[in-house]
Amino acid sequence: MELSNIIKSSFKYPFDIPKWAILSILTIIANLIIVLPFLFQIEEINNEILFLISIIVSIFVLGYGISILRNSIDKSDDMPDFNIKNNFIDGLKHIVVSFIYLIIPFLIFVALSYLMNITAYNFDLVTFSFTKTTILNQTADSIYSITETATPTLNVIITLIITFIISVVFALFEIIGLCRLAKYNSLKEAFNFKIIVDELKQKGLKLLIGIIVLCIITILLSVILSIFNFISVGIIISLIGYAYLTIFNYRFIGLLYTE
């Protein structure tokens, strides 16, 4: 399936109105901690309870996303039915897979920062050094400052570049891992690194291009949806739109993986 057909299919897929409506309700419930104060101007809210509700429902939504992946990989055009038990278990597995694949780039960043002796102060020096270089008639003091900051600035830039590249690679690992989780219903398969690396070699470029396109579409739609937040009940409309976007994303990734 060509990328254009994947996009078309993903846009059409959420229009199973009853199931989209259920996911929209779940999305609204998961965001009650935002919705209630916004709509009803409630000053005293038990945030702990709302936060717990948000976590539980969000896990369920993530699990339903795995079901969408599974159906899409199986090339089914029907949205999956909701299953409280299975969706919740799949949601927990989703969190485990995403956490492990996303924590690795963070740990690498921390290790690189330590090895290159980078601190928050060094990040400030990046901005500081750029400010210094914009001064045309530099004094001896400014030239000395630029020289002094060159090494930490270079270390920061190198660290950020390496971290970015590693993050992109592990994001692709995560996507393949989630698809394998959906396909085989197995956490073990989600971390079958030998197979995942082989699949990344085979379809890595196509996946990367597809994910870039998906990110662009998601950002554009998110910007449009955010406009509704400026009207009284707009946040509800916005969250319904985000439910659509959730279905769209998982459908897109599932179809992209199968090709």
mmCIF file of C-alpha atoms in Angstrom:
data_model
loop_
_atom_site.group_PDB
_atom_site.id
_atom_site.type_symbol
_atom_site.label_atom_id
_atom_site.label_comp_id
_atom_site.label_asym_id
_atom_site.label_seq_id
_atom_site.Cartn_x
_atom_site.Cartn_y
_atom_site.Cartn_z
ATOM 1 C CA MET A 1 0.000 0.000 0.000
ATOM 2 C CA GLU A 2 1.402 3.382 -1.018
ATOM 3 C CA LEU A 3 1.782 6.141 1.553
ATOM 4 C CA SER A 4 -1.050 8.139 -0.021
ATOM 5 C CA ASN A 5 -3.404 5.153 0.354
ATOM 6 C CA ILE A 6 -2.306 4.659 3.966
ATOM 7 C CA ILE A 7 -3.195 8.295 4.671
ATOM 8 C CA LYS A 8 -6.606 7.969 2.978
ATOM 9 C CA SER A 9 -7.423 4.742 4.798
ATOM 10 C CA SER A 10 -6.345 6.233 8.132
ATOM 11 C CA PHE A 11 -8.574 9.277 7.655
ATOM 12 C CA LYS A 12 -11.603 7.097 6.816
ATOM 13 C CA TYR A 13 -11.008 4.453 9.471
ATOM 14 C CA PRO A 14 -12.278 6.341 12.587
ATOM 15 C CA PHE A 15 -15.749 6.866 11.111
ATOM 16 C CA ASP A 16 -17.277 4.000 13.035
ATOM 17 C CA ILE A 17 -19.381 6.534 14.926
ATOM 18 C CA PRO A 18 -20.386 4.405 17.969
ATOM 19 C CA LYS A 19 -16.798 3.342 18.682
ATOM 20 C CA TRP A 20 -15.406 6.800 17.989
ATOM 21 C CA ALA A 21 -18.037 8.146 20.405
ATOM 22 C CA ILE A 22 -16.985 5.676 23.118
ATOM 23 C CA LEU A 23 -13.317 6.576 22.693
ATOM 24 C CA SER A 24 -14.255 10.270 22.757
ATOM 25 C CA ILE A 25 -16.062 9.792 26.080
ATOM 26 C CA LEU A 26 -13.042 7.939 27.468
ATOM 27 C CA THR A 27 -10.742 10.720 26.265
ATOM 28 C CA ILE A 28 -12.923 13.326 27.981
ATOM 29 C CA ILE A 29 -12.968 11.285 31.208
ATOM 30 C CA ALA A 30 -9.182 10.913 31.049
ATOM 31 C CA ASN A 31 -8.932 14.702 30.894
ATOM 32 C CA LEU A 32 -11.512 15.574 33.581
ATOM 33 C CA ILE A 33 -8.771 17.230 35.627
ATOM 34 C CA ILE A 34 -8.616 19.818 32.809
ATOM 35 C CA VAL A 35 -12.240 19.781 31.644
ATOM 36 C CA LEU A 36 -14.032 20.373 34.974
ATOM 37 C CA PRO A 37 -12.243 23.584 36.012
ATOM 38 C CA PHE A 38 -12.440 24.889 32.447
ATOM 39 C CA LEU A 39 -16.194 24.340 31.994
ATOM 40 C CA PHE A 40 -17.578 24.843 35.481
ATOM 41 C CA GLN A 41 -14.953 27.063 37.141
ATOM 42 C CA ILE A 42 -14.749 24.699 40.093
ATOM 43 C CA GLU A 43 -12.167 25.948 42.547
ATOM 44 C CA GLU A 44 -11.919 22.943 44.857
ATOM 45 C CA ILE A 45 -11.383 19.648 43.084
ATOM 46 C CA ASN A 46 -9.992 16.425 44.467
ATOM 47 C CA ASN A 47 -7.072 16.283 42.050
ATOM 48 C CA GLU A 48 -5.812 12.991 43.465
ATOM 49 C CA ILE A 49 -9.012 11.154 42.534
ATOM 50 C CA LEU A 50 -9.206 12.806 39.117
ATOM 51 C CA PHE A 51 -5.558 11.974 38.485
ATOM 52 C CA LEU A 52 -6.169 8.314 39.382
ATOM 53 C CA ILE A 53 -9.196 8.197 37.069
ATOM 54 C CA SER A 54 -7.117 9.800 34.329
ATOM 55 C CA ILE A 55 -4.353 7.196 34.692
ATOM 56 C CA ILE A 56 -6.747 4.221 34.658
ATOM 57 C CA VAL A 57 -8.731 5.446 31.651
ATOM 58 C CA SER A 58 -5.554 6.433 29.782
ATOM 59 C CA ILE A 59 -4.218 2.889 30.221
ATOM 60 C CA PHE A 60 -7.464 1.573 28.739
ATOM 61 C CA VAL A 61 -7.162 3.982 25.771
ATOM 62 C CA LEU A 62 -3.567 2.880 25.144
ATOM 63 C CA GLY A 63 -4.730 -0.725 25.179
ATOM 64 C CA TYR A 64 -7.424 0.057 22.639
ATOM 65 C CA GLY A 65 -4.689 1.593 20.498
ATOM 66 C CA ILE A 66 -2.934 -1.784 20.524
ATOM 67 C CA SER A 67 -6.196 -3.374 19.338
ATOM 68 C CA ILE A 68 -6.305 -0.897 16.448
ATOM 69 C CA LEU A 69 -2.704 -1.770 15.590
ATOM 70 C CA ARG A 70 -3.579 -5.480 15.653
ATOM 71 C CA ASN A 71 -6.586 -5.060 13.357
ATOM 72 C CA SER A 72 -4.619 -2.846 10.987
ATOM 73 C CA ILE A 73 -1.717 -5.311 10.802
ATOM 74 C CA ASP A 74 -4.292 -8.029 10.035
ATOM 75 C CA LYS A 75 -5.579 -5.671 7.303
ATOM 76 C CA SER A 76 -9.058 -5.474 8.789
ATOM 77 C CA ASP A 77 -11.064 -2.374 7.883
ATOM 78 C CA ASP A 78 -13.263 -2.658 10.972
ATOM 79 C CA MET A 79 -12.513 -0.926 14.247
ATOM 80 C CA PRO A 80 -12.006 -3.430 17.092
ATOM 81 C CA ASP A 81 -14.588 -3.952 19.811
ATOM 82 C CA PHE A 82 -13.856 -2.665 23.298
ATOM 83 C CA ASN A 83 -12.833 -5.255 25.869
ATOM 84 C CA ILE A 84 -12.255 -3.894 29.374
ATOM 85 C CA LYS A 85 -9.925 -6.655 30.548
ATOM 86 C CA ASN A 86 -7.894 -7.099 27.359
ATOM 87 C CA ASN A 87 -7.627 -3.372 26.664
ATOM 88 C CA PHE A 88 -6.386 -2.669 30.178
ATOM 89 C CA ILE A 89 -3.779 -5.455 30.031
ATOM 90 C CA ASP A 90 -2.644 -4.313 26.579
ATOM 91 C CA GLY A 91 -2.429 -0.763 27.908
ATOM 92 C CA LEU A 92 -0.081 -1.854 30.685
ATOM 93 C CA LYS A 93 2.059 -3.718 28.145
ATOM 94 C CA HIS A 94 2.063 -0.601 25.949
ATOM 95 C CA ILE A 95 3.421 1.457 28.849
ATOM 96 C CA VAL A 96 6.168 -1.095 29.578
ATOM 97 C CA VAL A 97 7.322 -1.187 25.946
ATOM 98 C CA SER A 98 7.242 2.599 25.497
ATOM 99 C CA PHE A 99 8.974 3.255 28.817
ATOM 100 C CA ILE A 100 11.866 0.881 28.154
ATOM 101 C CA TYR A 101 12.487 2.105 24.620
ATOM 102 C CA LEU A 102 12.246 5.782 25.611
ATOM 103 C CA ILE A 103 14.276 5.558 28.828
ATOM 104 C CA ILE A 104 17.361 4.261 26.998
ATOM 105 C CA PRO A 105 18.028 7.506 25.031
ATOM 106 C CA PHE A 106 17.530 9.464 28.264
ATOM 107 C CA LEU A 107 20.077 7.309 30.103
ATOM 108 C CA ILE A 108 22.513 7.711 27.214
ATOM 109 C CA PHE A 109 22.017 11.482 27.379
ATOM 110 C CA VAL A 110 22.727 11.466 31.117
ATOM 111 C CA ALA A 111 25.848 9.339 30.588
ATOM 112 C CA LEU A 112 27.138 11.586 27.790
ATOM 113 C CA SER A 113 26.447 14.687 29.864
ATOM 114 C CA TYR A 114 28.451 13.196 32.719
ATOM 115 C CA LEU A 115 31.350 12.117 30.486
ATOM 116 C CA MET A 116 31.538 15.527 28.824
ATOM 117 C CA ASN A 117 31.099 17.342 32.118
ATOM 118 C CA ILE A 118 27.952 19.112 30.960
ATOM 119 C CA THR A 119 25.802 20.969 33.483
ATOM 120 C CA ALA A 120 22.814 23.289 33.236
ATOM 121 C CA TYR A 121 25.353 26.118 33.315
ATOM 122 C CA ASN A 122 26.902 24.829 30.074
ATOM 123 C CA PHE A 123 23.523 25.021 28.340
ATOM 124 C CA ASP A 124 23.299 28.662 29.381
ATOM 125 C CA LEU A 125 26.713 29.204 27.813
ATOM 126 C CA VAL A 126 25.365 28.144 24.410
ATOM 127 C CA THR A 127 23.036 31.144 24.340
ATOM 128 C CA PHE A 128 25.698 33.339 25.931
ATOM 129 C CA SER A 129 28.326 32.471 23.317
ATOM 130 C CA PHE A 130 25.927 33.153 20.435
ATOM 131 C CA THR A 131 25.194 36.545 21.956
ATOM 132 C CA LYS A 132 28.880 37.303 22.126
ATOM 133 C CA THR A 133 29.507 36.370 18.497
ATOM 134 C CA THR A 134 26.914 38.842 17.261
ATOM 135 C CA ILE A 135 28.967 41.776 18.533
ATOM 136 C CA LEU A 136 30.923 43.099 15.575
ATOM 137 C CA ASN A 137 33.413 45.245 17.447
ATOM 138 C CA GLN A 138 34.412 42.624 20.003
ATOM 139 C CA THR A 139 36.630 43.608 22.859
ATOM 140 C CA ALA A 140 39.474 41.448 24.123
ATOM 141 C CA ASP A 141 37.222 40.410 26.986
ATOM 142 C CA SER A 142 34.489 39.173 24.638
ATOM 143 C CA ILE A 143 36.996 37.257 22.502
ATOM 144 C CA TYR A 144 38.335 35.616 25.652
ATOM 145 C CA SER A 145 34.771 34.740 26.698
ATOM 146 C CA ILE A 146 34.056 33.113 23.345
ATOM 147 C CA THR A 147 37.224 31.020 23.596
ATOM 148 C CA GLU A 148 36.361 30.096 27.149
ATOM 149 C CA THR A 149 32.858 28.919 26.227
ATOM 150 C CA ALA A 150 33.795 27.186 22.960
ATOM 151 C CA THR A 151 34.603 23.807 24.512
ATOM 152 C CA PRO A 152 31.513 23.431 26.721
ATOM 153 C CA THR A 153 29.334 24.773 23.902
ATOM 154 C CA LEU A 154 30.767 22.209 21.471
ATOM 155 C CA ASN A 155 30.241 19.448 24.031
ATOM 156 C CA VAL A 156 26.594 20.442 24.455
ATOM 157 C CA ILE A 157 26.002 20.490 20.696
ATOM 158 C CA ILE A 158 27.698 17.111 20.175
ATOM 159 C CA THR A 159 25.719 15.593 23.052
ATOM 160 C CA LEU A 160 22.416 16.925 21.715
ATOM 161 C CA ILE A 161 23.124 15.678 18.183
ATOM 162 C CA ILE A 162 24.087 12.191 19.388
ATOM 163 C CA THR A 163 21.063 12.058 21.702
ATOM 164 C CA PHE A 164 18.729 13.163 18.894
ATOM 165 C CA ILE A 165 20.006 10.476 16.514
ATOM 166 C CA ILE A 166 19.752 7.775 19.185
ATOM 167 C CA SER A 167 16.252 8.989 20.126
ATOM 168 C CA VAL A 168 15.081 8.683 16.509
ATOM 169 C CA VAL A 169 16.482 5.142 16.259
ATOM 170 C CA PHE A 170 14.851 4.054 19.513
ATOM 171 C CA ALA A 171 11.571 5.718 18.519
ATOM 172 C CA LEU A 172 11.578 3.419 15.482
ATOM 173 C CA PHE A 173 12.447 0.503 17.788
ATOM 174 C CA GLU A 174 9.460 1.455 19.939
ATOM 175 C CA ILE A 175 7.106 1.573 16.958
ATOM 176 C CA ILE A 176 8.242 -1.836 15.695
ATOM 177 C CA GLY A 177 8.112 -3.193 19.254
ATOM 178 C CA LEU A 178 4.523 -2.018 19.725
ATOM 179 C CA CYS A 179 3.526 -3.490 16.369
ATOM 180 C CA ARG A 180 5.092 -6.821 17.302
ATOM 181 C CA LEU A 181 3.325 -6.655 20.667
ATOM 182 C CA ALA A 182 0.034 -6.182 18.821
ATOM 183 C CA LYS A 183 0.755 -8.835 16.197
ATOM 184 C CA TYR A 184 1.946 -11.605 18.519
ATOM 185 C CA ASN A 185 0.311 -10.450 21.770
ATOM 186 C CA SER A 186 3.676 -11.012 23.442
ATOM 187 C CA LEU A 187 5.960 -8.721 25.434
ATOM 188 C CA LYS A 188 8.819 -11.046 24.553
ATOM 189 C CA GLU A 189 8.312 -10.330 20.848
ATOM 190 C CA ALA A 190 8.216 -6.591 21.571
ATOM 191 C CA PHE A 191 11.816 -6.909 22.798
ATOM 192 C CA ASN A 192 13.077 -9.419 20.245
ATOM 193 C CA PHE A 193 15.959 -7.119 19.327
ATOM 194 C CA LYS A 194 17.453 -9.377 16.646
ATOM 195 C CA ILE A 195 14.196 -9.450 14.685
ATOM 196 C CA ILE A 196 13.513 -5.775 15.368
ATOM 197 C CA VAL A 197 16.958 -4.764 14.070
ATOM 198 C CA ASP A 198 16.412 -6.918 10.961
ATOM 199 C CA GLU A 199 13.022 -5.292 10.359
ATOM 200 C CA LEU A 200 14.540 -1.849 10.890
ATOM 201 C CA LYS A 201 17.179 -2.618 8.246
ATOM 202 C CA GLN A 202 14.484 -3.749 5.822
ATOM 203 C CA LYS A 203 11.939 -0.986 6.290
ATOM 204 C CA GLY A 204 13.678 1.660 8.420
ATOM 205 C CA LEU A 205 13.750 4.394 5.757
ATOM 206 C CA LYS A 206 10.124 3.817 4.792
ATOM 207 C CA LEU A 207 9.110 3.861 8.454
ATOM 208 C CA LEU A 208 11.059 7.059 9.061
ATOM 209 C CA ILE A 209 9.486 8.854 6.093
ATOM 210 C CA GLY A 210 6.037 7.622 7.101
ATOM 211 C CA ILE A 211 6.462 8.739 10.708
ATOM 212 C CA ILE A 212 7.666 12.177 9.567
ATOM 213 C CA VAL A 213 4.519 12.510 7.433
ATOM 214 C CA LEU A 214 2.409 11.297 10.365
ATOM 215 C CA CYS A 215 4.014 13.859 12.689
ATOM 216 C CA ILE A 216 3.325 16.685 10.231
ATOM 217 C CA ILE A 217 -0.343 15.664 9.864
ATOM 218 C CA THR A 218 -0.718 15.240 13.636
ATOM 219 C CA ILE A 219 0.810 18.646 14.369
ATOM 220 C CA LEU A 220 -1.400 20.390 11.789
ATOM 221 C CA LEU A 221 -4.576 18.730 13.093
ATOM 222 C CA SER A 222 -3.570 19.434 16.706
ATOM 223 C CA VAL A 223 -3.109 23.124 15.913
ATOM 224 C CA ILE A 224 -6.561 23.220 14.304
ATOM 225 C CA LEU A 225 -8.119 21.424 17.287
ATOM 226 C CA SER A 226 -6.439 23.784 19.753
ATOM 227 C CA ILE A 227 -8.376 26.685 18.210
ATOM 228 C CA PHE A 228 -11.599 25.242 19.668
ATOM 229 C CA ASN A 229 -10.206 25.715 23.181
ATOM 230 C CA PHE A 230 -10.966 29.423 22.900
ATOM 231 C CA ILE A 231 -14.746 28.889 22.895
ATOM 232 C CA SER A 232 -16.875 27.855 25.883
ATOM 233 C CA VAL A 233 -17.393 24.154 25.128
ATOM 234 C CA GLY A 234 -14.544 24.020 22.671
ATOM 235 C CA ILE A 235 -12.429 21.796 24.877
ATOM 236 C CA ILE A 236 -15.028 19.019 24.486
ATOM 237 C CA ILE A 237 -14.936 19.394 20.697
ATOM 238 C CA SER A 238 -11.158 19.409 20.866
ATOM 239 C CA LEU A 239 -11.022 16.177 22.896
ATOM 240 C CA ILE A 240 -13.440 14.480 20.478
ATOM 241 C CA GLY A 241 -11.027 15.503 17.747
ATOM 242 C CA TYR A 242 -8.096 14.097 19.711
ATOM 243 C CA ALA A 243 -9.942 10.774 20.005
ATOM 244 C CA TYR A 244 -10.203 10.768 16.206
ATOM 245 C CA LEU A 245 -6.505 11.594 16.019
ATOM 246 C CA THR A 246 -5.658 8.694 18.334
ATOM 247 C CA ILE A 247 -7.476 6.238 16.069
ATOM 248 C CA PHE A 248 -5.876 7.819 13.001
ATOM 249 C CA ASN A 249 -2.354 7.488 14.429
ATOM 250 C CA TYR A 250 -2.609 3.828 15.423
ATOM 251 C CA ARG A 251 -4.270 2.926 12.113
ATOM 252 C CA PHE A 252 -1.547 4.749 10.184
ATOM 253 C CA ILE A 253 1.275 3.012 12.088
ATOM 254 C CA GLY A 254 -0.334 -0.424 11.743
ATOM 255 C CA LEU A 255 -0.728 -0.082 7.974
ATOM 256 C CA LEU A 256 2.754 1.400 7.621
ATOM 257 C CA TYR A 257 4.272 -1.546 9.481
ATOM 258 C CA THR A 258 2.555 -4.177 7.332
ATOM 259 C CA GLU A 259 3.962 -2.795 4.080
#
